[in-house]
Amino acid sequence: MQNDRKLIIAIDGYASSGKSTLAKALADVLGYVFIDTGAMYRGVAYFVYINGLYTDDSIHFEKLIKRLDEVHLTFGEPIEGNDRPLLLNGVNINEPIRNSEISALVSLVAVIPEVRTKLVDLQRQMGTHGGIVMDGRDIGTVVFPQADLKIFVTADLDIRAHRRFIEMQKNLPDITFEAVKANLASRDEIDTTRSIGPLKQAEDAVLFDTGLLTRETQLEKALTLVHQLLAQ
Ligand code: DC
């Protein structure tokens, strides 16, 4: 039966564009596995952090590359819906990978070719049988250029900064909107200009501007695209 087809769905986009929210909701409705590849890059940054493989704003590349075989990333059993915790060598690191130290290190880690090769291979293994919604920056361009459906998510920088500011204020009451916006702008710059796996819209990706669409409309639009594919 055609409807038993298990699709590979790639959702790429800018930081704080709402791509994970859409990806999770879509995976929930379809009963697919959701993979947050940003969490995996954060997992390597966490390994760098706990092993002291960095100084101020630089990573000890050679030491990290030598020890990359010690980094075993997996996703554990779902806690809620499709949200599965990231495990580093079997230990749940879902919370610490979101803290500001890791957020500061992760862009530096994500430009290292050996790290990208390792994680891209792992992501391909995870998605090989389909039935997957994977979100990231290079899923539709590098990890699964043959994905059945590609969605590229964007939103105006001010809108993304506002969302992130509201989220961060809960834990960091002194944070300013300007600081959050500057951080996002710098992450956009790093993400879009790195030489390997830069963030860019695949030619065959459908563009979603989440500043103009409600969450419900985004999900409806994505489901319509999925149903069109399954009806083929
Ligand atoms: O989505 P996020 O903010 O958790 O991503 C964390 C970092 O990882 C961010 O700097 C971009 C990078 N990343 C990447 O280079 N490739 C991916 N497929 C996913 C994330």
mmCIF file of C-alpha atoms and ligand atoms in Angstrom:
data_model
loop_
_atom_site.group_PDB
_atom_site.id
_atom_site.type_symbol
_atom_site.label_atom_id
_atom_site.label_comp_id
_atom_site.label_asym_id
_atom_site.label_seq_id
_atom_site.Cartn_x
_atom_site.Cartn_y
_atom_site.Cartn_z
ATOM 1 C CA MET A 1 0.000 0.000 0.000
ATOM 2 C CA GLN A 2 1.286 3.408 -0.949
ATOM 3 C CA ASN A 3 0.234 4.928 2.365
ATOM 4 C CA ASP A 4 2.605 2.642 4.248
ATOM 5 C CA ARG A 5 5.471 4.580 2.717
ATOM 6 C CA LYS A 6 7.655 6.037 5.449
ATOM 7 C CA LEU A 7 8.932 9.386 4.324
ATOM 8 C CA ILE A 8 12.127 11.246 5.116
ATOM 9 C CA ILE A 9 11.181 14.813 6.002
ATOM 10 C CA ALA A 10 13.954 17.425 6.268
ATOM 11 C CA ILE A 11 13.255 20.674 8.100
ATOM 12 C CA ASP A 12 16.062 23.222 7.952
ATOM 13 C CA GLY A 13 16.164 26.823 8.976
ATOM 14 C CA TYR A 14 17.485 29.678 11.035
ATOM 15 C CA ALA A 15 18.015 29.590 14.813
ATOM 16 C CA SER A 16 14.789 30.305 16.725
ATOM 17 C CA SER A 17 12.719 30.160 13.544
ATOM 18 C CA GLY A 18 10.350 27.602 15.089
ATOM 19 C CA LYS A 19 11.615 24.664 13.037
ATOM 20 C CA SER A 20 11.815 22.261 16.004
ATOM 21 C CA THR A 21 8.261 23.114 17.068
ATOM 22 C CA LEU A 22 6.995 22.334 13.577
ATOM 23 C CA ALA A 23 9.182 19.226 13.232
ATOM 24 C CA LYS A 24 8.018 17.812 16.579
ATOM 25 C CA ALA A 25 4.342 18.492 15.862
ATOM 26 C CA LEU A 26 4.614 16.900 12.424
ATOM 27 C CA ALA A 27 6.410 13.823 13.795
ATOM 28 C CA ASP A 28 3.749 13.495 16.525
ATOM 29 C CA VAL A 29 0.840 13.548 14.066
ATOM 30 C CA LEU A 30 2.506 11.149 11.637
ATOM 31 C CA GLY A 31 3.869 8.812 14.330
ATOM 32 C CA TYR A 32 7.373 9.415 12.943
ATOM 33 C CA VAL A 33 10.658 9.686 14.828
ATOM 34 C CA PHE A 34 11.812 13.261 15.465
ATOM 35 C CA ILE A 35 15.565 13.961 15.406
ATOM 36 C CA ASP A 36 16.937 17.298 16.580
ATOM 37 C CA THR A 37 20.368 17.435 14.926
ATOM 38 C CA GLY A 38 21.203 20.715 16.678
ATOM 39 C CA ALA A 39 21.107 18.738 19.942
ATOM 40 C CA MET A 40 23.740 16.375 18.491
ATOM 41 C CA TYR A 41 26.138 19.279 17.730
ATOM 42 C CA ARG A 42 25.414 20.530 21.240
ATOM 43 C CA GLY A 43 26.298 17.027 22.520
ATOM 44 C CA VAL A 44 29.784 17.275 20.995
ATOM 45 C CA ALA A 45 30.138 20.807 22.425
ATOM 46 C CA TYR A 46 29.214 19.359 25.836
ATOM 47 C CA PHE A 47 31.968 16.731 25.463
ATOM 48 C CA VAL A 48 34.415 19.579 24.693
ATOM 49 C CA TYR A 49 33.183 21.468 27.747
ATOM 50 C CA ILE A 50 33.386 18.663 30.314
ATOM 51 C CA ASN A 51 36.808 17.591 29.073
ATOM 52 C CA GLY A 52 38.220 21.118 29.009
ATOM 53 C CA LEU A 53 39.082 20.912 25.290
ATOM 54 C CA TYR A 54 38.771 24.684 24.807
ATOM 55 C CA THR A 55 40.162 28.000 25.954
ATOM 56 C CA ASP A 56 38.073 31.180 25.986
ATOM 57 C CA ASP A 57 36.748 31.292 22.458
ATOM 58 C CA SER A 58 38.757 28.567 20.740
ATOM 59 C CA ILE A 59 38.531 24.786 20.611
ATOM 60 C CA HIS A 60 41.549 22.462 20.916
ATOM 61 C CA PHE A 61 40.833 20.948 17.494
ATOM 62 C CA GLU A 62 43.520 18.303 17.466
ATOM 63 C CA LYS A 63 42.728 17.006 20.941
ATOM 64 C CA LEU A 64 39.025 16.879 20.115
ATOM 65 C CA ILE A 65 39.569 15.075 16.806
ATOM 66 C CA LYS A 66 41.759 12.456 18.553
ATOM 67 C CA ARG A 67 39.012 11.840 21.104
ATOM 68 C CA LEU A 68 35.978 11.899 18.775
ATOM 69 C CA ASP A 69 35.713 8.090 18.984
ATOM 70 C CA GLU A 70 34.830 8.509 22.661
ATOM 71 C CA VAL A 71 31.692 10.462 21.730
ATOM 72 C CA HIS A 72 28.707 8.091 21.472
ATOM 73 C CA LEU A 73 25.474 9.993 20.944
ATOM 74 C CA THR A 74 22.074 8.302 21.061
ATOM 75 C CA PHE A 75 18.509 9.343 21.829
ATOM 76 C CA GLY A 76 16.816 7.696 24.840
ATOM 77 C CA GLU A 77 13.215 6.665 25.380
ATOM 78 C CA PRO A 78 10.663 9.483 24.860
ATOM 79 C CA ILE A 79 9.895 11.526 27.976
ATOM 80 C CA GLU A 80 6.838 13.175 26.489
ATOM 81 C CA GLY A 81 5.363 12.839 22.984
ATOM 82 C CA ASN A 82 8.270 12.660 20.581
ATOM 83 C CA ASP A 83 10.775 14.357 22.833
ATOM 84 C CA ARG A 84 13.623 11.917 23.357
ATOM 85 C CA PRO A 85 16.557 12.943 25.547
ATOM 86 C CA LEU A 86 20.049 13.088 24.063
ATOM 87 C CA LEU A 87 22.456 10.634 25.715
ATOM 88 C CA LEU A 88 26.228 10.982 25.712
ATOM 89 C CA ASN A 89 27.763 7.575 26.398
ATOM 90 C CA GLY A 90 24.438 6.545 27.938
ATOM 91 C CA VAL A 91 24.077 9.603 30.200
ATOM 92 C CA ASN A 92 21.133 11.996 29.730
ATOM 93 C CA ILE A 93 22.570 15.417 28.815
ATOM 94 C CA ASN A 94 19.352 16.999 27.553
ATOM 95 C CA GLU A 95 19.358 19.856 30.046
ATOM 96 C CA PRO A 96 23.014 20.914 30.201
ATOM 97 C CA ILE A 97 23.311 21.094 26.393
ATOM 98 C CA ARG A 98 20.927 24.078 26.466
ATOM 99 C CA ASN A 99 22.962 26.202 28.867
ATOM 100 C CA SER A 100 24.778 29.358 27.795
ATOM 101 C CA GLU A 101 28.305 27.855 27.955
ATOM 102 C CA ILE A 102 27.316 25.166 25.462
ATOM 103 C CA SER A 103 25.402 27.640 23.284
ATOM 104 C CA ALA A 104 28.588 29.705 23.070
ATOM 105 C CA LEU A 105 30.790 26.704 22.133
ATOM 106 C CA VAL A 106 28.476 24.926 19.711
ATOM 107 C CA SER A 107 28.930 27.170 16.649
ATOM 108 C CA LEU A 108 32.716 26.673 16.947
ATOM 109 C CA VAL A 109 32.269 22.913 17.176
ATOM 110 C CA ALA A 110 29.832 22.796 14.241
ATOM 111 C CA VAL A 111 32.428 24.180 11.789
ATOM 112 C CA ILE A 112 34.921 21.339 12.399
ATOM 113 C CA PRO A 113 34.854 19.032 9.316
ATOM 114 C CA GLU A 114 35.566 15.828 11.313
ATOM 115 C CA VAL A 115 32.670 16.599 13.663
ATOM 116 C CA ARG A 116 30.306 17.224 10.737
ATOM 117 C CA THR A 117 31.369 14.010 8.987
ATOM 118 C CA LYS A 118 30.771 11.975 12.137
ATOM 119 C CA LEU A 119 27.357 13.489 12.844
ATOM 120 C CA VAL A 120 26.175 13.410 9.221
ATOM 121 C CA ASP A 121 27.015 9.657 9.089
ATOM 122 C CA LEU A 122 25.116 9.067 12.320
ATOM 123 C CA GLN A 123 22.122 11.084 11.092
ATOM 124 C CA ARG A 124 22.017 9.086 7.852
ATOM 125 C CA GLN A 125 22.003 5.834 9.847
ATOM 126 C CA MET A 126 19.157 7.137 12.014
ATOM 127 C CA GLY A 127 17.026 8.092 9.014
ATOM 128 C CA THR A 128 17.840 5.322 6.619
ATOM 129 C CA HIS A 129 14.481 3.498 6.963
ATOM 130 C CA GLY A 130 12.383 6.681 6.693
ATOM 131 C CA GLY A 131 9.515 7.530 9.038
ATOM 132 C CA ILE A 132 11.604 10.411 10.251
ATOM 133 C CA VAL A 133 11.374 14.174 10.676
ATOM 134 C CA MET A 134 14.878 15.582 11.072
ATOM 135 C CA ASP A 135 15.541 19.231 11.818
ATOM 136 C CA GLY A 136 18.791 21.125 11.409
ATOM 137 C CA ARG A 137 20.682 23.324 8.975
ATOM 138 C CA ASP A 138 21.963 20.928 6.290
ATOM 139 C CA ILE A 139 19.447 18.083 6.317
ATOM 140 C CA GLY A 140 17.897 18.794 2.909
ATOM 141 C CA THR A 141 21.197 19.811 1.315
ATOM 142 C CA VAL A 142 23.791 17.385 2.750
ATOM 143 C CA VAL A 143 22.361 14.689 5.039
ATOM 144 C CA PHE A 144 19.352 13.682 2.901
ATOM 145 C CA PRO A 145 19.499 15.506 -0.443
ATOM 146 C CA GLN A 146 17.013 12.822 -1.619
ATOM 147 C CA ALA A 147 14.527 13.587 1.228
ATOM 148 C CA ASP A 148 10.874 13.141 0.217
ATOM 149 C CA LEU A 149 9.880 16.516 1.619
ATOM 150 C CA LYS A 150 12.065 19.508 2.440
ATOM 151 C CA ILE A 151 10.828 22.521 4.355
ATOM 152 C CA PHE A 152 12.983 25.614 4.896
ATOM 153 C CA VAL A 153 11.887 27.690 7.863
ATOM 154 C CA THR A 154 12.629 31.362 8.275
ATOM 155 C CA ALA A 155 11.296 34.438 10.065
ATOM 156 C CA ASP A 156 12.405 38.035 10.363
ATOM 157 C CA LEU A 157 15.389 38.488 12.738
ATOM 158 C CA ASP A 158 13.385 40.772 15.073
ATOM 159 C CA ILE A 159 10.616 38.208 15.363
ATOM 160 C CA ARG A 160 13.069 35.394 16.128
ATOM 161 C CA ALA A 161 14.965 37.567 18.612
ATOM 162 C CA HIS A 162 11.723 38.468 20.367
ATOM 163 C CA ARG A 163 10.749 34.775 20.723
ATOM 164 C CA ARG A 164 14.190 33.861 22.036
ATOM 165 C CA PHE A 165 14.230 36.865 24.397
ATOM 166 C CA ILE A 166 10.920 35.821 26.004
ATOM 167 C CA GLU A 167 12.232 32.256 26.391
ATOM 168 C CA MET A 168 15.594 33.309 27.882
ATOM 169 C CA GLN A 169 14.142 35.911 30.243
ATOM 170 C CA LYS A 170 12.635 33.098 32.336
ATOM 171 C CA ASN A 171 16.116 31.981 33.455
ATOM 172 C CA LEU A 172 18.108 35.159 32.820
ATOM 173 C CA PRO A 173 15.959 38.125 33.942
ATOM 174 C CA ASP A 174 18.740 40.667 33.174
ATOM 175 C CA ILE A 175 19.175 39.685 29.541
ATOM 176 C CA THR A 176 18.418 42.438 27.008
ATOM 177 C CA PHE A 177 16.590 42.167 23.688
ATOM 178 C CA GLU A 178 19.595 43.784 21.936
ATOM 179 C CA ALA A 179 21.993 41.146 23.318
ATOM 180 C CA VAL A 180 19.722 38.312 22.185
ATOM 181 C CA LYS A 181 19.325 39.866 18.732
ATOM 182 C CA ALA A 182 23.093 40.367 18.352
ATOM 183 C CA ASN A 183 23.728 36.742 19.355
ATOM 184 C CA LEU A 184 21.195 35.446 16.819
ATOM 185 C CA ALA A 185 22.625 37.672 14.081
ATOM 186 C CA SER A 186 26.103 36.320 14.775
ATOM 187 C CA ARG A 187 24.830 32.704 14.750
ATOM 188 C CA ASP A 188 23.086 33.399 11.414
ATOM 189 C CA GLU A 189 26.391 34.680 10.036
ATOM 190 C CA ILE A 190 28.355 31.615 11.240
ATOM 191 C CA ASP A 191 25.646 29.178 10.093
ATOM 192 C CA THR A 192 25.292 30.637 6.595
ATOM 193 C CA THR A 193 28.955 31.266 5.812
ATOM 194 C CA ARG A 194 30.771 28.115 7.012
ATOM 195 C CA SER A 195 32.379 26.218 4.152
ATOM 196 C CA ILE A 196 30.939 22.777 4.987
ATOM 197 C CA GLY A 197 27.181 22.225 5.337
ATOM 198 C CA PRO A 198 26.199 25.908 5.493
ATOM 199 C CA LEU A 199 22.598 26.818 6.179
ATOM 200 C CA LYS A 200 20.898 27.390 2.851
ATOM 201 C CA GLN A 201 17.566 26.624 1.284
ATOM 202 C CA ALA A 202 17.673 23.526 -0.946
ATOM 203 C CA GLU A 203 16.345 24.261 -4.445
ATOM 204 C CA ASP A 204 13.454 21.867 -3.968
ATOM 205 C CA ALA A 205 12.559 23.011 -0.418
ATOM 206 C CA VAL A 206 9.242 24.668 0.383
ATOM 207 C CA LEU A 207 9.687 27.976 2.228
ATOM 208 C CA PHE A 208 7.711 28.601 5.442
ATOM 209 C CA ASP A 209 7.888 32.081 6.976
ATOM 210 C CA THR A 210 6.826 31.435 10.567
ATOM 211 C CA GLY A 211 6.477 35.171 11.195
ATOM 212 C CA LEU A 212 3.515 35.102 8.809
ATOM 213 C CA LEU A 213 1.972 31.726 9.678
ATOM 214 C CA THR A 214 0.469 30.479 12.936
ATOM 215 C CA ARG A 215 1.727 27.159 14.299
ATOM 216 C CA GLU A 216 -1.574 25.544 13.308
ATOM 217 C CA THR A 217 -1.312 26.818 9.724
ATOM 218 C CA GLN A 218 2.296 25.633 9.456
ATOM 219 C CA LEU A 219 1.291 22.140 10.576
ATOM 220 C CA GLU A 220 -1.719 22.086 8.237
ATOM 221 C CA LYS A 221 0.430 23.189 5.277
ATOM 222 C CA ALA A 222 3.081 20.563 6.084
ATOM 223 C CA LEU A 223 0.458 17.811 6.448
ATOM 224 C CA THR A 224 -1.094 18.784 3.111
ATOM 225 C CA LEU A 225 2.326 18.367 1.479
ATOM 226 C CA VAL A 226 2.793 14.973 3.171
ATOM 227 C CA HIS A 227 -0.650 13.758 2.071
ATOM 228 C CA GLN A 228 0.032 14.890 -1.490
ATOM 229 C CA LEU A 229 3.227 12.824 -1.481
ATOM 230 C CA LEU A 230 1.540 9.777 -0.011
ATOM 231 C CA ALA A 231 -1.244 9.962 -2.584
ATOM 232 C CA GLN A 232 1.222 9.784 -5.489
HETATM 233 O O1 DC B 1 19.376 24.211 16.371
HETATM 234 P P1 DC B 1 20.375 24.581 17.489
HETATM 235 O O2 DC B 1 20.434 26.040 17.815
HETATM 236 O O3 DC B 1 20.223 23.736 18.699
HETATM 237 O O4 DC B 1 21.796 24.218 16.835
HETATM 238 C C1 DC B 1 22.969 24.306 17.573
HETATM 239 C C2 DC B 1 24.149 24.601 16.652
HETATM 240 O O5 DC B 1 24.426 23.501 15.813
HETATM 241 C C3 DC B 1 24.026 25.818 15.769
HETATM 242 O O6 DC B 1 25.221 26.579 15.917
HETATM 243 C C4 DC B 1 23.959 25.301 14.363
HETATM 244 C C5 DC B 1 24.566 23.928 14.460
HETATM 245 N N1 DC B 1 23.906 22.947 13.611
HETATM 246 C C6 DC B 1 24.544 22.603 12.447
HETATM 247 O O7 DC B 1 25.602 23.153 12.130
HETATM 248 N N2 DC B 1 23.987 21.648 11.645
HETATM 249 C C7 DC B 1 22.846 21.057 11.978
HETATM 250 N N3 DC B 1 22.318 20.125 11.175
HETATM 251 C C8 DC B 1 22.170 21.427 13.168
HETATM 252 C C9 DC B 1 22.739 22.392 13.961
#
